[in-house]
Coordinates of C-alpha atoms in Angstrom, one line a residue:
X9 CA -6.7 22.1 -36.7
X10 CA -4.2 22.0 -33.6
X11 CA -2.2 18.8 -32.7
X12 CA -4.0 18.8 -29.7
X13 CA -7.0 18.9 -31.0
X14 CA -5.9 15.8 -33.7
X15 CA -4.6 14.0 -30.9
X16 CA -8.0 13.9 -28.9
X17 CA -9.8 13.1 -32.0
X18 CA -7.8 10.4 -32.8
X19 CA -7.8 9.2 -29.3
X20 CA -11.8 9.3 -29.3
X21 CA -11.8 7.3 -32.5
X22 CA -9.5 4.5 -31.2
X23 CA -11.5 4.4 -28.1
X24 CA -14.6 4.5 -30.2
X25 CA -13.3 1.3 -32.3
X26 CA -12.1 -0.2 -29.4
X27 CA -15.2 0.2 -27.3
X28 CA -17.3 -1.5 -30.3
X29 CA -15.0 -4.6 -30.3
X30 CA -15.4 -5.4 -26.7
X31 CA -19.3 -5.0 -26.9
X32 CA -19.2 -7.3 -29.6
X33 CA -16.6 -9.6 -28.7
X34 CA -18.3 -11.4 -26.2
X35 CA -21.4 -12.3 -28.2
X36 CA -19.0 -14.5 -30.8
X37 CA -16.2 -15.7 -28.5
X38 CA -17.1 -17.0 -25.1
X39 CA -14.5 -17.2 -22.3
X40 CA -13.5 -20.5 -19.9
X41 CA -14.9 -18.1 -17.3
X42 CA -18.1 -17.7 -18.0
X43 CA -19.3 -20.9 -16.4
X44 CA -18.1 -19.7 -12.8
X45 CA -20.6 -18.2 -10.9
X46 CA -20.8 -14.4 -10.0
X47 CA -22.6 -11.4 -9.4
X48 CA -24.5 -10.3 -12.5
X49 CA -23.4 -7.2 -14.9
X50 CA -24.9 -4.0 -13.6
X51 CA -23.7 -2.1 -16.3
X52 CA -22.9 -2.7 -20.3
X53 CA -20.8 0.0 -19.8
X54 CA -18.8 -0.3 -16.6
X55 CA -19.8 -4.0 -15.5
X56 CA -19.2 -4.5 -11.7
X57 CA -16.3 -1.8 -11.4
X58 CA -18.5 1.1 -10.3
X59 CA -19.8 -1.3 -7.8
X60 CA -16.0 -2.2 -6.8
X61 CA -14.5 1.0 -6.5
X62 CA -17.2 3.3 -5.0
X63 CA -15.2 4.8 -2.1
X64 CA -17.6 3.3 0.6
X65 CA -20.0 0.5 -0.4
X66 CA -17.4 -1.4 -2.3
X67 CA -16.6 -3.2 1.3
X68 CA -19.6 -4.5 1.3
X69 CA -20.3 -5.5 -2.2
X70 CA -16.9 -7.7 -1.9
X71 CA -17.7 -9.3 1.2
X72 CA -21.1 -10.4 -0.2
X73 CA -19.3 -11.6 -3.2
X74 CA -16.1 -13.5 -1.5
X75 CA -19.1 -15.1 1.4
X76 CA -22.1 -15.8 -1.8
X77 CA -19.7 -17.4 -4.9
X78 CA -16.9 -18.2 -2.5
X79 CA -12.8 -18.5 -3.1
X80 CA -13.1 -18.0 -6.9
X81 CA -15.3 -16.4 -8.8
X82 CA -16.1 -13.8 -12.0
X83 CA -17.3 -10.6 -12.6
X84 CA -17.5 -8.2 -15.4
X85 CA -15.3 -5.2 -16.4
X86 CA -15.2 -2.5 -18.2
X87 CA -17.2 -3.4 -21.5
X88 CA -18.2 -6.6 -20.2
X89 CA -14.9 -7.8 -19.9
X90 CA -14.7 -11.3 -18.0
X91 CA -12.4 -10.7 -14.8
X92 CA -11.7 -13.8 -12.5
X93 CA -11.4 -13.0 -8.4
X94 CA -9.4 -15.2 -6.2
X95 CA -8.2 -16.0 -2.9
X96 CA -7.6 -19.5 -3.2
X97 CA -4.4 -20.2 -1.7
X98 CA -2.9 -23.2 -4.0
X99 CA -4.3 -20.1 -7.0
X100 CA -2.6 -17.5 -5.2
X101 CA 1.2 -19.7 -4.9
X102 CA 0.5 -20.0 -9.0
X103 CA -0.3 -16.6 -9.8
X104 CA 2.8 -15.0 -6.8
X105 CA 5.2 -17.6 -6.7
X106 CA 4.8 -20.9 -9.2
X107 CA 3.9 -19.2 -12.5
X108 CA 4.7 -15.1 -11.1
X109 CA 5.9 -14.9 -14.7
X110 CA 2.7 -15.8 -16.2
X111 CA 0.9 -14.0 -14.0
X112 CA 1.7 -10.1 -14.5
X113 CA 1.4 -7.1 -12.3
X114 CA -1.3 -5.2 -14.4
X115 CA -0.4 -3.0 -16.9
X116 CA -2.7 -0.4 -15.4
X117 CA -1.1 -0.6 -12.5
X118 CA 2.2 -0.3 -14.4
X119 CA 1.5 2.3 -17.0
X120 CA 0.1 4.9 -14.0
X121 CA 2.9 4.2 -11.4
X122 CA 5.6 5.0 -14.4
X123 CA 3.8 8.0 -15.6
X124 CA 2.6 9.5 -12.4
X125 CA 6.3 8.4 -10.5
X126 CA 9.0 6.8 -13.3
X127 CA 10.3 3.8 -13.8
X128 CA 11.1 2.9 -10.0
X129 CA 10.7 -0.6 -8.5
X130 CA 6.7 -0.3 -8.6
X131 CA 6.7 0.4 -12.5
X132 CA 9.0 -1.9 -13.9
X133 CA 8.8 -6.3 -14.6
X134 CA 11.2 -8.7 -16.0
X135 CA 14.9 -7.8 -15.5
X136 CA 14.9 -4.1 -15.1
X137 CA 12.4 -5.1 -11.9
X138 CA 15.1 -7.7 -10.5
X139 CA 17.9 -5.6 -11.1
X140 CA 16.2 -2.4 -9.3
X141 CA 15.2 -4.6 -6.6
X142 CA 19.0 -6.8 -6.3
X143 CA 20.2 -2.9 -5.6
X144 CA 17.5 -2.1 -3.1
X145 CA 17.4 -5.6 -1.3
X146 CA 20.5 -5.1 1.6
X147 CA 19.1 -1.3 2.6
X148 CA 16.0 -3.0 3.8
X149 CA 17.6 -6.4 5.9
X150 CA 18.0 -6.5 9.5
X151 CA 21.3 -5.0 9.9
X152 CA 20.7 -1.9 8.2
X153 CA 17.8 -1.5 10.0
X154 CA 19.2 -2.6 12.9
X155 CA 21.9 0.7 12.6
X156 CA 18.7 2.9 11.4
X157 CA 17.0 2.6 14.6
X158 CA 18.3 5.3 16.7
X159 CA 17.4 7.5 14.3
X160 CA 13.5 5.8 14.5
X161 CA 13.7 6.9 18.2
X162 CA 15.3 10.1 17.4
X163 CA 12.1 11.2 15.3
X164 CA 9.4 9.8 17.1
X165 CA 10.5 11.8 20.5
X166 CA 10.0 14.7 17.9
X167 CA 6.7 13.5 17.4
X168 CA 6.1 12.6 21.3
X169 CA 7.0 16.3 22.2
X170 CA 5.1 17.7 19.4
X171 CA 1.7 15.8 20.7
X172 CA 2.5 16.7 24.4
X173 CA 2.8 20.5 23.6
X174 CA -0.6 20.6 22.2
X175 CA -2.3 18.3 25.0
X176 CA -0.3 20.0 28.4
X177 CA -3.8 21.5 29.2
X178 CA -5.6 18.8 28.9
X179 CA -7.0 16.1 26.7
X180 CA -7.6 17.7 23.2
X181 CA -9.1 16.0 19.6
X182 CA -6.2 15.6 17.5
X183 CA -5.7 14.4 14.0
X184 CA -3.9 11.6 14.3
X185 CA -3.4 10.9 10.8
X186 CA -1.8 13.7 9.8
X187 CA 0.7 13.6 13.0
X188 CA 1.3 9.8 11.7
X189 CA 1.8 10.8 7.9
X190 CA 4.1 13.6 8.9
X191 CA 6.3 11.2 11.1
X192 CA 6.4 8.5 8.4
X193 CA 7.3 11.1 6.2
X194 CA 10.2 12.1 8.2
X195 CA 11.0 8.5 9.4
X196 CA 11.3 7.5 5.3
X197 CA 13.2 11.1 5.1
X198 CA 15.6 10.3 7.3
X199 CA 16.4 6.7 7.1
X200 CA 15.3 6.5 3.7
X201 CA 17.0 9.5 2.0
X202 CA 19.2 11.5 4.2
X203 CA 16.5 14.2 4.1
X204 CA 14.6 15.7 6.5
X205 CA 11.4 16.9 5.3
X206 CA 9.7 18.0 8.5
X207 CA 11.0 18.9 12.3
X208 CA 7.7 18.0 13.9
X209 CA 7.7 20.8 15.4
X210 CA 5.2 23.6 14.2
X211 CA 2.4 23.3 11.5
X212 CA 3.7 24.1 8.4
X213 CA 2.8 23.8 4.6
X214 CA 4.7 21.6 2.3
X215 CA 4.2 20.9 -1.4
X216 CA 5.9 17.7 -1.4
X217 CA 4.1 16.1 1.8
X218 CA 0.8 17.1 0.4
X219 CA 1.7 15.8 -2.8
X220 CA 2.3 12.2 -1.5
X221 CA -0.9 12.5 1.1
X222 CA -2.8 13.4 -1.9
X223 CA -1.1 10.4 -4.3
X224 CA -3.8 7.8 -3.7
X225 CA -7.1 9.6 -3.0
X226 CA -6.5 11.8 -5.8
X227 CA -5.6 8.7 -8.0
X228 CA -9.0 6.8 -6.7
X229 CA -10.8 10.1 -8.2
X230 CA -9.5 9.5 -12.1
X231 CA -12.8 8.0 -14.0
X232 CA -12.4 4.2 -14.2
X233 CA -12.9 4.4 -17.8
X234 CA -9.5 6.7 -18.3
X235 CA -7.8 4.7 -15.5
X236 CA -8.2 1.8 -17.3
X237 CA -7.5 2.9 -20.7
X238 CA -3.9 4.5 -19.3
X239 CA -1.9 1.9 -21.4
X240 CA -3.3 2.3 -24.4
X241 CA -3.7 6.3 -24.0
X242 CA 0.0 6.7 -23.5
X243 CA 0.8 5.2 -26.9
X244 CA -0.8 8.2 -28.5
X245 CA 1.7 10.3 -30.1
X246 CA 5.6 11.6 -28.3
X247 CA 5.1 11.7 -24.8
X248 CA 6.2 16.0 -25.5
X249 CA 2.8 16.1 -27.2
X250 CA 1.1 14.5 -24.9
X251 CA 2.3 16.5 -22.1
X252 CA 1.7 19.7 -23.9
X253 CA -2.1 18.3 -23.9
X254 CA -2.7 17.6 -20.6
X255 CA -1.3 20.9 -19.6
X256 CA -4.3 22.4 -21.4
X257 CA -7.2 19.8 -20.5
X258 CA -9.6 21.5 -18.0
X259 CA -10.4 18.2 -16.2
X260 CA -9.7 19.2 -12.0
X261 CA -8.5 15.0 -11.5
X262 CA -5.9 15.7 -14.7
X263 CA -4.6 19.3 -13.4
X264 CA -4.7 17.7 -9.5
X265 CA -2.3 14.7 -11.0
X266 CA -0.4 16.8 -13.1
X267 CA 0.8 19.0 -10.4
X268 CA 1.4 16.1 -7.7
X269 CA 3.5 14.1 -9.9
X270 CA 5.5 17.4 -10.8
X271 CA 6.1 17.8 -7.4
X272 CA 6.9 14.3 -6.4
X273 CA 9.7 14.3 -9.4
X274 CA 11.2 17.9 -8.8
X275 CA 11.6 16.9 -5.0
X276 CA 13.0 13.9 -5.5
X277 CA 15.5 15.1 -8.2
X278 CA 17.1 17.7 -5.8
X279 CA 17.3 14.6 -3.6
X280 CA 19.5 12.6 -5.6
X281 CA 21.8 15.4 -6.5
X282 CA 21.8 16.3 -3.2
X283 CA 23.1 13.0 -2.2
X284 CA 25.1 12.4 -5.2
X285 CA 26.8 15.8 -4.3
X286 CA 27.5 14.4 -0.8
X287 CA 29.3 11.4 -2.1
X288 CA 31.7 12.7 -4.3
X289 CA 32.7 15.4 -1.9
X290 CA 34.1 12.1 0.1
X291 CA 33.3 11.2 3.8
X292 CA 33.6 14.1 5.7
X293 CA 31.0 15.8 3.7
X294 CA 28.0 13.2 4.5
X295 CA 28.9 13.6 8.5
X296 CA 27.2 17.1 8.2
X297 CA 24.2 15.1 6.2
X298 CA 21.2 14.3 7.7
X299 CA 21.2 10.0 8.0
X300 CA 25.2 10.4 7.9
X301 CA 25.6 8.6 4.6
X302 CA 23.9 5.4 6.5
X303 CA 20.2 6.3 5.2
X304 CA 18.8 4.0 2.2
X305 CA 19.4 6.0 -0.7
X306 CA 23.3 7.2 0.1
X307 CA 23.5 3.0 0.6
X308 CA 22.2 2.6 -2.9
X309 CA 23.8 5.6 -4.4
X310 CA 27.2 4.1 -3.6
X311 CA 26.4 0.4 -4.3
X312 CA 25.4 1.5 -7.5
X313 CA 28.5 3.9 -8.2
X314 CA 30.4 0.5 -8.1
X315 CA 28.5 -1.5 -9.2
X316 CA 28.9 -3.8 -13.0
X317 CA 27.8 -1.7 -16.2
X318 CA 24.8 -3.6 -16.5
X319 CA 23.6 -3.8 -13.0
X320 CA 23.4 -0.2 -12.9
X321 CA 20.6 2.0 -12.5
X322 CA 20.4 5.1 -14.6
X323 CA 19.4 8.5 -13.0
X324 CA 15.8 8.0 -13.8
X325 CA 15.3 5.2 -12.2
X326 CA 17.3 6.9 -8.9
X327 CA 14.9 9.6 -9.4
X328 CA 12.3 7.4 -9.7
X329 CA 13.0 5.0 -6.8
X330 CA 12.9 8.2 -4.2
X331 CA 9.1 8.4 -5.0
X332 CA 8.3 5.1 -5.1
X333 CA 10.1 5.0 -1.6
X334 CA 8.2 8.0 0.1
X335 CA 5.0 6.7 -1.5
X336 CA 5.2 2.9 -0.2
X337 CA 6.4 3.8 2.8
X338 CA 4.4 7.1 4.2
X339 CA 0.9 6.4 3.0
X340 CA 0.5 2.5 3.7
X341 CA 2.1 2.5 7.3
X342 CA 0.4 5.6 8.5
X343 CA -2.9 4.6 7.6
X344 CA -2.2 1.1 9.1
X345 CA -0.5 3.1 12.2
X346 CA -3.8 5.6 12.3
X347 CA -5.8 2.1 12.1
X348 CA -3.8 0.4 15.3
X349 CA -4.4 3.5 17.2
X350 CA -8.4 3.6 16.1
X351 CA -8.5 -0.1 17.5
X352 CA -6.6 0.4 20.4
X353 CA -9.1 3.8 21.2
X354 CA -12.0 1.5 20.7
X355 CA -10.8 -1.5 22.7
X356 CA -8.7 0.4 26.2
X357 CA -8.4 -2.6 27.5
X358 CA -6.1 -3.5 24.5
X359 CA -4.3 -0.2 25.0
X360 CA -3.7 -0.5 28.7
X361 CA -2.5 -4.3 28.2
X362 CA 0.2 -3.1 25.4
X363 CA 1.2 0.1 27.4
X364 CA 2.0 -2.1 30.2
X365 CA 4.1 -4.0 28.0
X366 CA 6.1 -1.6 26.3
X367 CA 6.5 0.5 29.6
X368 CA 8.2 -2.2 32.0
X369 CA 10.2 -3.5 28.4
X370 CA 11.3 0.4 28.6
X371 CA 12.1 0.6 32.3
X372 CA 15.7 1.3 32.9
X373 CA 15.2 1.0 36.3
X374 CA 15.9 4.0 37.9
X375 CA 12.5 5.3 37.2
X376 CA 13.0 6.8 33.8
X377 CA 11.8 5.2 30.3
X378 CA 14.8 4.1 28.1
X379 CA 14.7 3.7 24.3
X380 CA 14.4 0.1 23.1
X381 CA 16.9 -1.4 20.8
X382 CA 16.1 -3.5 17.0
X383 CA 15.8 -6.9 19.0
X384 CA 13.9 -5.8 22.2
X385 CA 11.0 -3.7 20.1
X386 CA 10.7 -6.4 17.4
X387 CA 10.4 -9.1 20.3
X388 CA 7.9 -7.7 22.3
X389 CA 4.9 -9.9 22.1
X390 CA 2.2 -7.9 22.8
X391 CA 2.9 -5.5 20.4
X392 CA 3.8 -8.2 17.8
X393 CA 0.3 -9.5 18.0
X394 CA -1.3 -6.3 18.5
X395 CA 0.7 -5.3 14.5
X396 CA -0.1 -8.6 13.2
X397 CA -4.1 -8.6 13.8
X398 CA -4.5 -5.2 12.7
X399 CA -2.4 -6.2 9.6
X400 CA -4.3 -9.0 9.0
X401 CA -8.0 -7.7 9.5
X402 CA -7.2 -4.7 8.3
X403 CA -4.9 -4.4 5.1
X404 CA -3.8 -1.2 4.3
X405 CA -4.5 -2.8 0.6
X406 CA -7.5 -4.8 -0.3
X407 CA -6.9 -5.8 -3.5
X408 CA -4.3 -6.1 -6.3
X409 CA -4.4 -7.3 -9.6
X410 CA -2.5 -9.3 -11.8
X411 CA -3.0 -9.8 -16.0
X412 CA -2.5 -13.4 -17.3
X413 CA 0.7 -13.2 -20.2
X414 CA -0.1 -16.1 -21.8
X415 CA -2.7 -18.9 -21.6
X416 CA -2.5 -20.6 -18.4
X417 CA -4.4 -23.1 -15.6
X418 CA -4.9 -21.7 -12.6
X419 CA -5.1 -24.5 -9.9
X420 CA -7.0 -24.8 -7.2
X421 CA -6.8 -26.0 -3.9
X422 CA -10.3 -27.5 -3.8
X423 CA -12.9 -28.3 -6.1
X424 CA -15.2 -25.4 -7.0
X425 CA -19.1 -26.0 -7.6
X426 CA -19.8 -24.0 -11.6
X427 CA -22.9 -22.8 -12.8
X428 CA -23.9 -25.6 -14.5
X429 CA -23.3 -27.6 -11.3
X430 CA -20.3 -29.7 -12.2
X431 CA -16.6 -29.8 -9.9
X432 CA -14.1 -27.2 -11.1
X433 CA -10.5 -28.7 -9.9
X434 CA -8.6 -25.9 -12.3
X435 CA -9.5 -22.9 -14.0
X436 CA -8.5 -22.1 -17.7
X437 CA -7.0 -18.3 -18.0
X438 CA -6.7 -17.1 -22.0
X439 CA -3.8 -14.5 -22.4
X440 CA -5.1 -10.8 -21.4
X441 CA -7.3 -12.2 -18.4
X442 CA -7.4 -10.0 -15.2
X443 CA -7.4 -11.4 -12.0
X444 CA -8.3 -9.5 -8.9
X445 CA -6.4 -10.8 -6.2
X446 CA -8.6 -10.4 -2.7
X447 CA -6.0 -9.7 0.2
X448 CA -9.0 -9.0 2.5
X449 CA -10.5 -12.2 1.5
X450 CA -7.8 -14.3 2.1
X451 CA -6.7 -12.8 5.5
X452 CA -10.1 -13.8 6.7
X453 CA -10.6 -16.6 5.1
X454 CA -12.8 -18.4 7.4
X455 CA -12.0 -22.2 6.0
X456 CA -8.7 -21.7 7.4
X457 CA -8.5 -19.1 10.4
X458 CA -11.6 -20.0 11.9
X459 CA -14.8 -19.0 12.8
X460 CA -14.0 -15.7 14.6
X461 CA -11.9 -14.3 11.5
X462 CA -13.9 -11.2 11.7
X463 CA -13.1 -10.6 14.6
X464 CA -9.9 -8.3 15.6
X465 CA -8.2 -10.2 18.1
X466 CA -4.1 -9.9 19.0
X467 CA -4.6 -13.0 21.2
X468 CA -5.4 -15.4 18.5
X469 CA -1.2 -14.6 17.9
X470 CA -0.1 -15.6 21.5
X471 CA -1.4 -19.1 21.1
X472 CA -0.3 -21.9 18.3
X473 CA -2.6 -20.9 15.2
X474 CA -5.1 -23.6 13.4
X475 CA -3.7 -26.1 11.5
X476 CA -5.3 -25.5 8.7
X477 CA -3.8 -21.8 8.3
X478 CA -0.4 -24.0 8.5
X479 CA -1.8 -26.5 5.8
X480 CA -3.2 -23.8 3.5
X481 CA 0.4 -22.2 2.7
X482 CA -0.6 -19.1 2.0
X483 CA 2.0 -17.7 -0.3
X484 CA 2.6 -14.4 2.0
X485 CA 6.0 -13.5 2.6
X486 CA 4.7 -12.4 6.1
X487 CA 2.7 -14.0 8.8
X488 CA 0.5 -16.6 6.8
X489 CA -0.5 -13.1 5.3
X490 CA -1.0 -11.5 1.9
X491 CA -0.5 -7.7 3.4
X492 CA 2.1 -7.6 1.7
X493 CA 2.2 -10.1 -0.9
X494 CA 4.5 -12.4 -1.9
X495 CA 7.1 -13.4 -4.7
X496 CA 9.6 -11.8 -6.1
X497 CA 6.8 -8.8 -6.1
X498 CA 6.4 -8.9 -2.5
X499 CA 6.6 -5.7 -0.5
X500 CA 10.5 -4.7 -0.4
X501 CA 10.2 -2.5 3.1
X502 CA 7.6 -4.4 5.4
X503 CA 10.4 -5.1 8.1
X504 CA 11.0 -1.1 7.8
X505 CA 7.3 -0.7 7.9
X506 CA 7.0 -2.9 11.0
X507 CA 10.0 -1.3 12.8
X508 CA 8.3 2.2 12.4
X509 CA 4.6 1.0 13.5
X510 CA 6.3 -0.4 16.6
X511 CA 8.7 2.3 17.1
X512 CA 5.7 4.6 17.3
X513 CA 3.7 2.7 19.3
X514 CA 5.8 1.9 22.0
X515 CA 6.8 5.4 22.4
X516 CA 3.4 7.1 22.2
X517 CA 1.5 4.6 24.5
X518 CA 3.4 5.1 27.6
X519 CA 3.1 8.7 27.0
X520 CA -0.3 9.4 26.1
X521 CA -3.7 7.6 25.9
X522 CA -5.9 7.3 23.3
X523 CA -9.6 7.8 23.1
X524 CA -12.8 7.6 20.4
X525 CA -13.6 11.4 18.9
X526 CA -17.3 12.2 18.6
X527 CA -16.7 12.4 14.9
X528 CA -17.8 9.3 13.0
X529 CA -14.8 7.9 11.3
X530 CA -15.2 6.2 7.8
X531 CA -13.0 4.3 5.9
X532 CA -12.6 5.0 2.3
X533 CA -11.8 2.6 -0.7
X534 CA -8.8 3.8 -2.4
X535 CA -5.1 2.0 -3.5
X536 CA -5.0 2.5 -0.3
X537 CA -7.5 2.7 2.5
X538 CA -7.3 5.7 4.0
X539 CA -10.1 7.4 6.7
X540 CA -12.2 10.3 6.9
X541 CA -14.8 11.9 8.9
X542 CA -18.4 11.5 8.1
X543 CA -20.7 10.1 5.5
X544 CA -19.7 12.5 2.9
X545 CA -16.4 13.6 3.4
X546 CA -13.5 11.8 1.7
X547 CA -10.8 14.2 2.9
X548 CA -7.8 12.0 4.7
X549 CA -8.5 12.7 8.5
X550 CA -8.8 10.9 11.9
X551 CA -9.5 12.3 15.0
X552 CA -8.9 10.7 18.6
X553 CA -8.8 12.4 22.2
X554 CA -5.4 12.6 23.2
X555 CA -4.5 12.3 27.1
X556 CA -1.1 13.5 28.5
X557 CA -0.2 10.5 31.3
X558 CA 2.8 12.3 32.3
X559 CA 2.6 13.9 35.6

């Protein structure tokens, strides 16, 4: 019998074993959850996570949930496992700032971002997390991205030109997705890694941008039951074995992974020995590099050149980081980009509002459109509110999860009614709890933003916001938000992000207008929300008429 064969065998029996402990375990050990209320198992097998990740209807079923059982609540897992959901705010400044410790980024979570990218910053805890991130924390402050911004402009009139070559005979359906994932690319390329990746100006093929389009959708496609069972899976045998396996597995979701994290890791490799190259060549060899030697990664190259024994990060990591950057950065703020310009198509009046905006901030009074500095596009307060409600009602990530690490009390920020109809004040959590954090939840939280927290509205940001958002303290390191999180796991590039959503916008606006394509556009459940066109397809798309204004 072949190791490969012994391998999945014993795999099967583990699983096997393992599957009959958690059908059994909850018939002779109850858990502290079990007296919250919540929607009912639908399956003995997959709980409520069929329910929760189905591409399309899990916006609904979590709505229905968060309105029905309210701001905590249970569910059921895999195997009937208990999971508690959340978007209390006093629980969510326990589980991202009080007790962050206690409450762990999810080993799932951990155990695919380190196999499918390394050990960067979105695969590591504990002290190898803070000392990755203490390295990465001044290439993403205001200065640096004060000096990065020309090259923002720089790229976007790349992108401005590329869009008014294809419209110059009139207004023509676009993909405005793909334009806005190719320019984030480039925009993380550049002021990211010294790299350019993509002039902007042809269509053209590339393994490496396809790779990181397809990161997320193609990640959402992996069964839950192997998705979840990642941690223990890669304990099976030497990771040379293992590989040797999945090179052979006929599975279409394991090849499609397979060959998107080899790409993501042989790009990114050439990358840092391009870089590294640079540097020891000395000054005058980075002036002929793309970024100059001011771009993130030549920042953190050299910081980390000089930097104590044990602060340093070894050459996987660096390898590692490079993904983790192009990931963060191109997927989550070109969907939210692609999502500001679907609002703005559906609401012109919005659109002509903000253009007028950006187009007198950009008048250099001689009748010509100047390029706006750090201060002046960050400042603008429109556009700020226009960013800010699409970020809010519309997360580019609805959900994360956190694992408990050892028994805990979750507190709460008001009493919670339980089944058995007595007042909840605090929530028991045993070690090896999962907690599904609701971002979407919490950012529409109607006890605290009001009313019309369904609504998208960037006036509700031009005029003093409720009290009780200010009273809640939400635990967000942005905007009374949790787009991005908070703690010391909070999102390391959302100023970069904003910069480049507002770069874009007030570049484009001016320059073209945006209308609604025939073409129903649907917005898919992934790790992170992404569109497509029509009931059935889930291929990353986004169509809007696009109208040259210049005459």
């Amino acid at each position: 019998m072949s190791p490969s064969v012994q391998l999945q065998l014993v795999g099967c029996l583990l699983a096997a074993l393992y599957a009959m402990w958690r059908l059994v375990r909850p018939l002779v050990s109850k858990s502290p959850l079990d007296n919250l209320p919540g929607p009912e198992c639908d399956s003995w097998i997959s709980g409520n996570s069929v329910q929760l990740k189905h591409a399309r209807d899990s916006w609904t079923y979590q709505k229905e949930w968060s309105q029905r059982y309210g701001r905590v609540y249970a569910f059921y897992g895999l195997l009937k496992e208990r999971w508690l959901c959340t978007y209390d705010p006093r629980a969510l400044h326990s589980i991202f700032i009080k007790d962050q410790d206690v409450f762990s980024e999810s080993d799932v979570l951990l155990t695919s971002f380190g196999l499918f990218v390394g050990p960067g910053l979105l695969a590591t805890v504990g002290d190898q997390h803070r000392r990755q991130r203490k390295m990465l924390n001044p290439v993403f402050s205001a200065k640096h991205l004060r000096e990065m911004t020309p090259i923002f402009n720089e790229v976007i009139h790349k992108l401005e030109v590329a869009i008014a070559s294809r419209v110059k005979d009139g207004p023509k359906e676009i993909d405005v997705l793909s334009w806005m994932g190719r320019t984030a690319l480039e925009l993380i390329g550049q002021g990211g890694l010294g790299h350019s990746f993509d002039p902007l100006t042809e269509d053209r093929a590339d393994e490496f941008a396809d790779s990181v389009k397809a990161y997320f959708p193609a990640q959402s496609q992996i069964p839950g039951a192997i998705h979840d069972s990642l941690p223990k899976l890669v304990q099976i045998g030497p990771a040379a074995l293992r590989r040797k396996v999945v090179e052979v597995l006929p599975q279409a979701f394991v090849q499609r992974m397979r060959h998107i994290s080899d790409a993501l890791y042989a790009q990114s490799l050439h990358i840092v020995n391009e870089k590294r190259s640079a540097l020891e060549r000395g000054d005058e060899a980075l002036k002929y590099q793309v970024g100059e030697g001011k771009d993130i990664m030549s920042v953190l190259l050299r910081a980390n050149m000089v930097a104590l024994v044990e602060d340093r990060l070894s050459d996987e990591e660096l390898v590692a980081q490079v993904s983790v950057l192009v990931l963060a950065a191109m997927d989550t703020t070109s969907n939210a980009l692609s999502r500001i310009l679907y609002q703005l198509a559906q609401h012109p009046d919005v659109q002509q509002k903000l253009r007028e905006e950006v187009t007198e901030a950009r008048d250099d009074g001689m009748g010509s459109l100047r390029d706006l500095d750090y201060n002046e596009v960050m400042e603008l307060p429109y556009l700020d509110a226009v960013c800010r409600e699409t970020l809010r009602r519309y997360s580019p990530v609805r959900v994360v999860e956190r694992l408990v690490t050892k028994d805990a009390v979750l507190p709460l920020s008001a009493p919670v009614r339980s089944i058995d109809g007595s007042s909840i004040e605090s929530i028991p959590v045993r070690k090896g709890t999962r907690i599904l954090v609701d971002i979407e939840a919490s950012n529409c939280n109607k006890e605290i933003w009001g009313e019309d927290t369904d609504e998208w509205k960037p006036e509700r940001w031009l005029k003093p916001l409720p009290s009780t958002l200010e009273e809640a303290h939400i635990p967000g390191v942005y905007s009374h938000l949790m787009t991005f999180i908070g703690g010391s796991r909070a999102c390391i590039g959302f100023k970069f992000s904003q910069l480049e959503m507002k770069v874009v916008l007030a570049t484009l606006l001016p320059a073209f207008k945006f209308e609604p394509s025939k073409q129903r556009i649907c917005w898919n459940a992934a790790g992170v929300v992404y569109p497509s066109v029509g009931e059935h397809l889930t291929k990353p798309s986004m169509p809007l008429i696009v109208k040259s204004l210049q005459v």
